[in-house]
């Protein structure tokens, strides 16, 4: 630009010679980079907005996930430990879950006998084992029925809670009058139905899930924290 003479520009006598092609190429490159950055910024902004505002079906308060030591002494006193945690001012709810029971890709899958359109058939389903505080800790929304009681978490599996995807899969209209049978002859009556929640990619469809009451062999401890000023405590 310093080499350009304004008088020649005004007279239309400016000639750039072989540099014109290079200059046009640089201008095109600059516009291409600018458009790419603008589009990328818009996409990133929309993705962040989706992640921040999408209803995942669980609480948006912080939940701490703690590995439980494989120690029979601790297992015997886990309920007291949960009670002690609840005395802390920044703890709202606690729960323990069994092996492979934190909803991830590693959930257990077993075959159950279920009734569909009046006929019994064997089907594989995801299943997890939790205690009575699980649903409050994660803030799951119940559609019908009730949560587990502490007396039910003794490993007898007399009751089971399913998600909405489960009853949709089987076409149940009155799920609280249904029974799910396991291969060992144990029958579990459905006592509650909770709404679906995302525990995998948002692009993944909701999968049927069975939740059984069991707290004798915990693997993870969940601690739901207060949203405001919980770090200050």
Short mmCIF file of C-alpha atoms in Angstrom, two decimals:
data_model
loop_
_atom_site.label_atom_id
_atom_site.label_comp_id
_atom_site.label_asym_id
_atom_site.label_seq_id
_atom_site.Cartn_x
_atom_site.Cartn_y
_atom_site.Cartn_z
CA UNK A 1 0.00 0.00 0.00
CA UNK A 2 2.89 2.37 0.70
CA UNK A 3 4.08 1.93 -2.88
CA UNK A 4 0.74 2.99 -4.38
CA UNK A 5 0.54 6.57 -5.70
CA UNK A 6 -2.90 8.12 -5.00
CA UNK A 7 -2.79 10.26 -8.14
CA UNK A 8 -2.40 7.22 -10.39
CA UNK A 9 -5.22 5.45 -8.59
CA UNK A 10 -7.57 8.36 -9.24
CA UNK A 11 -6.60 8.43 -12.92
CA UNK A 12 -7.13 4.72 -13.25
CA UNK A 13 -3.52 4.11 -14.20
CA UNK A 14 -2.63 1.79 -11.34
CA UNK A 15 -1.24 -1.49 -12.59
CA UNK A 16 -0.37 -4.34 -10.25
CA UNK A 17 0.97 -6.72 -12.85
CA UNK A 18 1.54 -10.26 -11.64
CA UNK A 19 0.71 -9.35 -8.10
CA UNK A 20 -3.02 -9.04 -8.86
CA UNK A 21 -3.63 -12.79 -8.90
CA UNK A 22 -1.85 -13.28 -5.60
CA UNK A 23 -3.77 -10.43 -3.98
CA UNK A 24 -7.12 -11.80 -5.15
CA UNK A 25 -6.16 -15.21 -3.85
CA UNK A 26 -5.28 -13.80 -0.45
CA UNK A 27 -8.59 -11.93 -0.28
CA UNK A 28 -10.53 -15.10 -1.12
CA UNK A 29 -8.53 -17.01 1.49
CA UNK A 30 -9.27 -14.38 4.13
CA UNK A 31 -12.99 -14.48 3.39
CA UNK A 32 -12.97 -18.29 3.50
CA UNK A 33 -11.22 -18.34 6.88
CA UNK A 34 -13.59 -15.69 8.23
CA UNK A 35 -16.70 -17.57 7.11
CA UNK A 36 -15.33 -20.82 8.55
CA UNK A 37 -14.69 -19.18 11.93
CA UNK A 38 -18.13 -17.56 11.96
CA UNK A 39 -19.92 -20.83 11.12
CA UNK A 40 -17.83 -22.74 13.65
CA UNK A 41 -18.63 -20.18 16.35
CA UNK A 42 -22.36 -20.46 15.63
CA UNK A 43 -22.26 -24.28 15.78
CA UNK A 44 -20.27 -24.28 19.04
CA UNK A 45 -22.64 -21.72 20.56
CA UNK A 46 -25.68 -23.83 19.60
CA UNK A 47 -24.09 -27.00 20.99
CA UNK A 48 -23.28 -25.29 24.31
CA UNK A 49 -26.82 -23.92 24.49
CA UNK A 50 -28.21 -27.42 23.90
CA UNK A 51 -26.03 -28.97 26.60
CA UNK A 52 -26.85 -26.23 29.11
CA UNK A 53 -30.60 -26.12 28.49
CA UNK A 54 -31.48 -29.70 27.51
CA UNK A 55 -33.58 -31.49 30.09
CA UNK A 56 -31.59 -34.64 30.87
CA UNK A 57 -34.27 -36.00 33.18
CA UNK A 58 -32.03 -35.84 36.27
CA UNK A 59 -31.07 -33.14 38.76
CA UNK A 60 -28.80 -30.35 37.57
CA UNK A 61 -27.28 -30.06 41.04
CA UNK A 62 -23.80 -31.54 41.54
CA UNK A 63 -23.72 -35.24 42.42
CA UNK A 64 -20.45 -36.67 43.72
CA UNK A 65 -19.65 -40.25 42.72
CA UNK A 66 -17.44 -42.09 45.21
CA UNK A 67 -15.95 -45.57 44.88
CA UNK A 68 -16.93 -47.82 47.79
CA UNK A 69 -14.16 -50.03 49.21
CA UNK A 70 -14.79 -53.75 48.87
CA UNK A 71 -14.80 -54.29 52.58
CA UNK A 72 -17.49 -56.25 54.43
CA UNK A 73 -17.07 -54.04 57.48
CA UNK A 74 -17.94 -50.95 55.48
CA UNK A 75 -20.83 -52.70 53.77
CA UNK A 76 -22.33 -53.48 57.17
CA UNK A 77 -22.13 -49.83 58.24
CA UNK A 78 -23.01 -48.14 54.93
CA UNK A 79 -26.41 -46.96 56.19
CA UNK A 80 -24.79 -45.23 59.18
CA UNK A 81 -22.23 -43.63 56.86
CA UNK A 82 -25.04 -42.30 54.65
CA UNK A 83 -26.80 -40.91 57.74
CA UNK A 84 -23.61 -39.15 58.88
CA UNK A 85 -23.21 -37.56 55.46
CA UNK A 86 -26.78 -36.28 55.55
CA UNK A 87 -25.94 -34.34 58.72
CA UNK A 88 -23.56 -32.14 56.70
CA UNK A 89 -25.21 -28.83 55.75
CA UNK A 90 -24.27 -29.06 52.07
CA UNK A 91 -25.52 -32.65 51.49
CA UNK A 92 -29.12 -33.03 50.27
CA UNK A 93 -29.38 -36.77 49.55
CA UNK A 94 -27.27 -39.92 49.39
CA UNK A 95 -27.55 -43.33 47.77
CA UNK A 96 -25.52 -46.47 47.17
CA UNK A 97 -25.63 -48.54 43.99
CA UNK A 98 -24.45 -52.07 43.31
CA UNK A 99 -21.89 -53.49 40.89
CA UNK A 100 -22.27 -52.17 37.33
CA UNK A 101 -25.32 -50.27 38.50
CA UNK A 102 -24.24 -46.74 37.70
CA UNK A 103 -26.11 -46.23 34.37
CA UNK A 104 -23.36 -46.40 31.74
CA UNK A 105 -22.34 -48.61 28.87
CA UNK A 106 -21.31 -51.23 31.47
CA UNK A 107 -24.76 -51.89 32.91
CA UNK A 108 -25.70 -55.52 33.48
CA UNK A 109 -28.05 -57.13 30.97
CA UNK A 110 -30.14 -60.14 32.01
CA UNK A 111 -32.95 -62.09 30.41
CA UNK A 112 -36.39 -61.79 32.01
CA UNK A 113 -39.79 -63.29 31.35
CA UNK A 114 -42.31 -60.55 30.67
CA UNK A 115 -45.85 -60.35 29.36
CA UNK A 116 -46.41 -58.63 26.03
CA UNK A 117 -49.81 -58.55 24.34
CA UNK A 118 -51.07 -61.24 26.67
CA UNK A 119 -48.23 -63.67 25.97
CA UNK A 120 -45.13 -64.41 28.04
CA UNK A 121 -41.74 -64.18 26.36
CA UNK A 122 -38.04 -63.93 27.27
CA UNK A 123 -36.36 -60.58 26.66
CA UNK A 124 -32.98 -59.04 27.62
CA UNK A 125 -33.05 -55.77 29.57
CA UNK A 126 -30.63 -53.41 31.32
CA UNK A 127 -30.85 -53.71 35.09
CA UNK A 128 -29.30 -51.96 38.08
CA UNK A 129 -29.42 -52.40 41.86
CA UNK A 130 -29.90 -49.38 44.14
CA UNK A 131 -31.10 -48.41 47.59
CA UNK A 132 -34.17 -46.43 48.62
CA UNK A 133 -32.44 -43.03 48.23
CA UNK A 134 -31.47 -43.41 44.58
CA UNK A 135 -34.41 -41.61 43.01
CA UNK A 136 -34.23 -38.59 45.31
CA UNK A 137 -30.47 -38.33 44.87
CA UNK A 138 -30.69 -38.15 41.09
CA UNK A 139 -33.97 -36.21 41.11
CA UNK A 140 -35.76 -38.69 38.86
CA UNK A 141 -39.35 -37.89 37.96
CA UNK A 142 -41.92 -40.52 38.94
CA UNK A 143 -44.83 -41.00 36.56
CA UNK A 144 -46.76 -43.45 38.74
CA UNK A 145 -46.35 -45.69 41.75
CA UNK A 146 -43.78 -45.25 44.52
CA UNK A 147 -40.10 -45.48 45.38
CA UNK A 148 -38.45 -48.32 47.27
CA UNK A 149 -38.59 -48.56 51.04
CA UNK A 150 -35.54 -49.43 53.15
CA UNK A 151 -37.14 -52.76 54.13
CA UNK A 152 -37.19 -53.81 50.47
CA UNK A 153 -33.44 -53.44 49.96
CA UNK A 154 -32.64 -56.84 51.45
CA UNK A 155 -31.97 -58.73 48.23
CA UNK A 156 -35.31 -60.54 47.93
CA UNK A 157 -36.20 -58.67 44.71
CA UNK A 158 -39.90 -58.77 45.48
CA UNK A 159 -40.37 -55.36 43.84
CA UNK A 160 -38.99 -53.60 40.78
CA UNK A 161 -39.23 -50.11 39.28
CA UNK A 162 -39.08 -49.58 35.51
CA UNK A 163 -38.65 -46.59 33.21
CA UNK A 164 -41.10 -45.27 30.64
CA UNK A 165 -39.12 -46.82 27.78
CA UNK A 166 -39.72 -50.23 29.37
CA UNK A 167 -43.51 -49.98 29.44
CA UNK A 168 -43.52 -48.44 25.94
CA UNK A 169 -41.46 -51.39 24.69
CA UNK A 170 -43.98 -53.89 26.05
CA UNK A 171 -47.08 -51.82 25.39
CA UNK A 172 -48.24 -51.98 29.01
CA UNK A 173 -51.28 -49.87 29.91
CA UNK A 174 -51.46 -50.85 33.60
CA UNK A 175 -47.82 -51.47 34.62
CA UNK A 176 -48.49 -51.48 38.38
CA UNK A 177 -50.37 -54.74 37.96
CA UNK A 178 -47.55 -56.44 36.06
CA UNK A 179 -44.95 -58.96 37.24
CA UNK A 180 -41.44 -59.60 35.92
CA UNK A 181 -39.97 -63.08 36.36
CA UNK A 182 -36.29 -64.03 36.51
CA UNK A 183 -34.84 -67.37 35.42
CA UNK A 184 -34.34 -68.50 39.04
CA UNK A 185 -38.08 -68.34 39.63
CA UNK A 186 -38.10 -65.02 41.49
CA UNK A 187 -41.05 -62.79 40.59
CA UNK A 188 -40.83 -59.03 41.04
CA UNK A 189 -43.93 -56.88 41.09
CA UNK A 190 -43.75 -53.47 39.41
CA UNK A 191 -44.29 -50.81 42.09
CA UNK A 192 -43.29 -47.67 40.18
CA UNK A 193 -42.54 -46.09 36.81
CA UNK A 194 -40.11 -43.20 36.37
CA UNK A 195 -39.52 -40.95 33.40
CA UNK A 196 -36.64 -41.60 31.01
CA UNK A 197 -33.34 -39.85 31.65
CA UNK A 198 -30.22 -39.43 29.54
CA UNK A 199 -27.20 -41.40 30.73
CA UNK A 200 -25.59 -41.83 27.31
CA UNK A 201 -25.18 -39.60 24.27
CA UNK A 202 -28.15 -37.34 23.54
CA UNK A 203 -28.29 -38.98 20.12
CA UNK A 204 -28.97 -42.39 21.71
CA UNK A 205 -32.57 -43.53 22.08
CA UNK A 206 -33.89 -44.26 25.56
CA UNK A 207 -33.45 -47.92 26.50
CA UNK A 208 -35.71 -50.03 28.74
CA UNK A 209 -34.33 -50.29 32.27
CA UNK A 210 -35.16 -52.34 35.36
CA UNK A 211 -34.21 -51.09 38.84
CA UNK A 212 -34.13 -53.53 41.75
CA UNK A 213 -33.82 -52.74 45.50
CA UNK A 214 -30.48 -53.95 46.87
CA UNK A 215 -27.89 -52.30 49.14
CA UNK A 216 -25.92 -55.24 50.54
CA UNK A 217 -23.07 -55.07 48.01
CA UNK A 218 -22.51 -51.38 47.15
CA UNK A 219 -19.98 -50.29 44.57
CA UNK A 220 -20.62 -46.54 44.33
CA UNK A 221 -21.81 -43.91 46.76
CA UNK A 222 -23.76 -40.98 45.33
CA UNK A 223 -23.86 -37.70 47.23
CA UNK A 224 -26.12 -34.90 46.01
CA UNK A 225 -24.79 -31.49 47.01
CA UNK A 226 -26.45 -28.14 47.61
CA UNK A 227 -26.31 -25.92 44.54
CA UNK A 228 -25.56 -22.64 46.33
CA UNK A 229 -22.29 -22.12 48.20
CA UNK A 230 -21.66 -25.83 48.69
CA UNK A 231 -17.96 -25.37 47.99
CA UNK A 232 -17.69 -22.81 50.82
CA UNK A 233 -18.64 -25.49 53.35
#
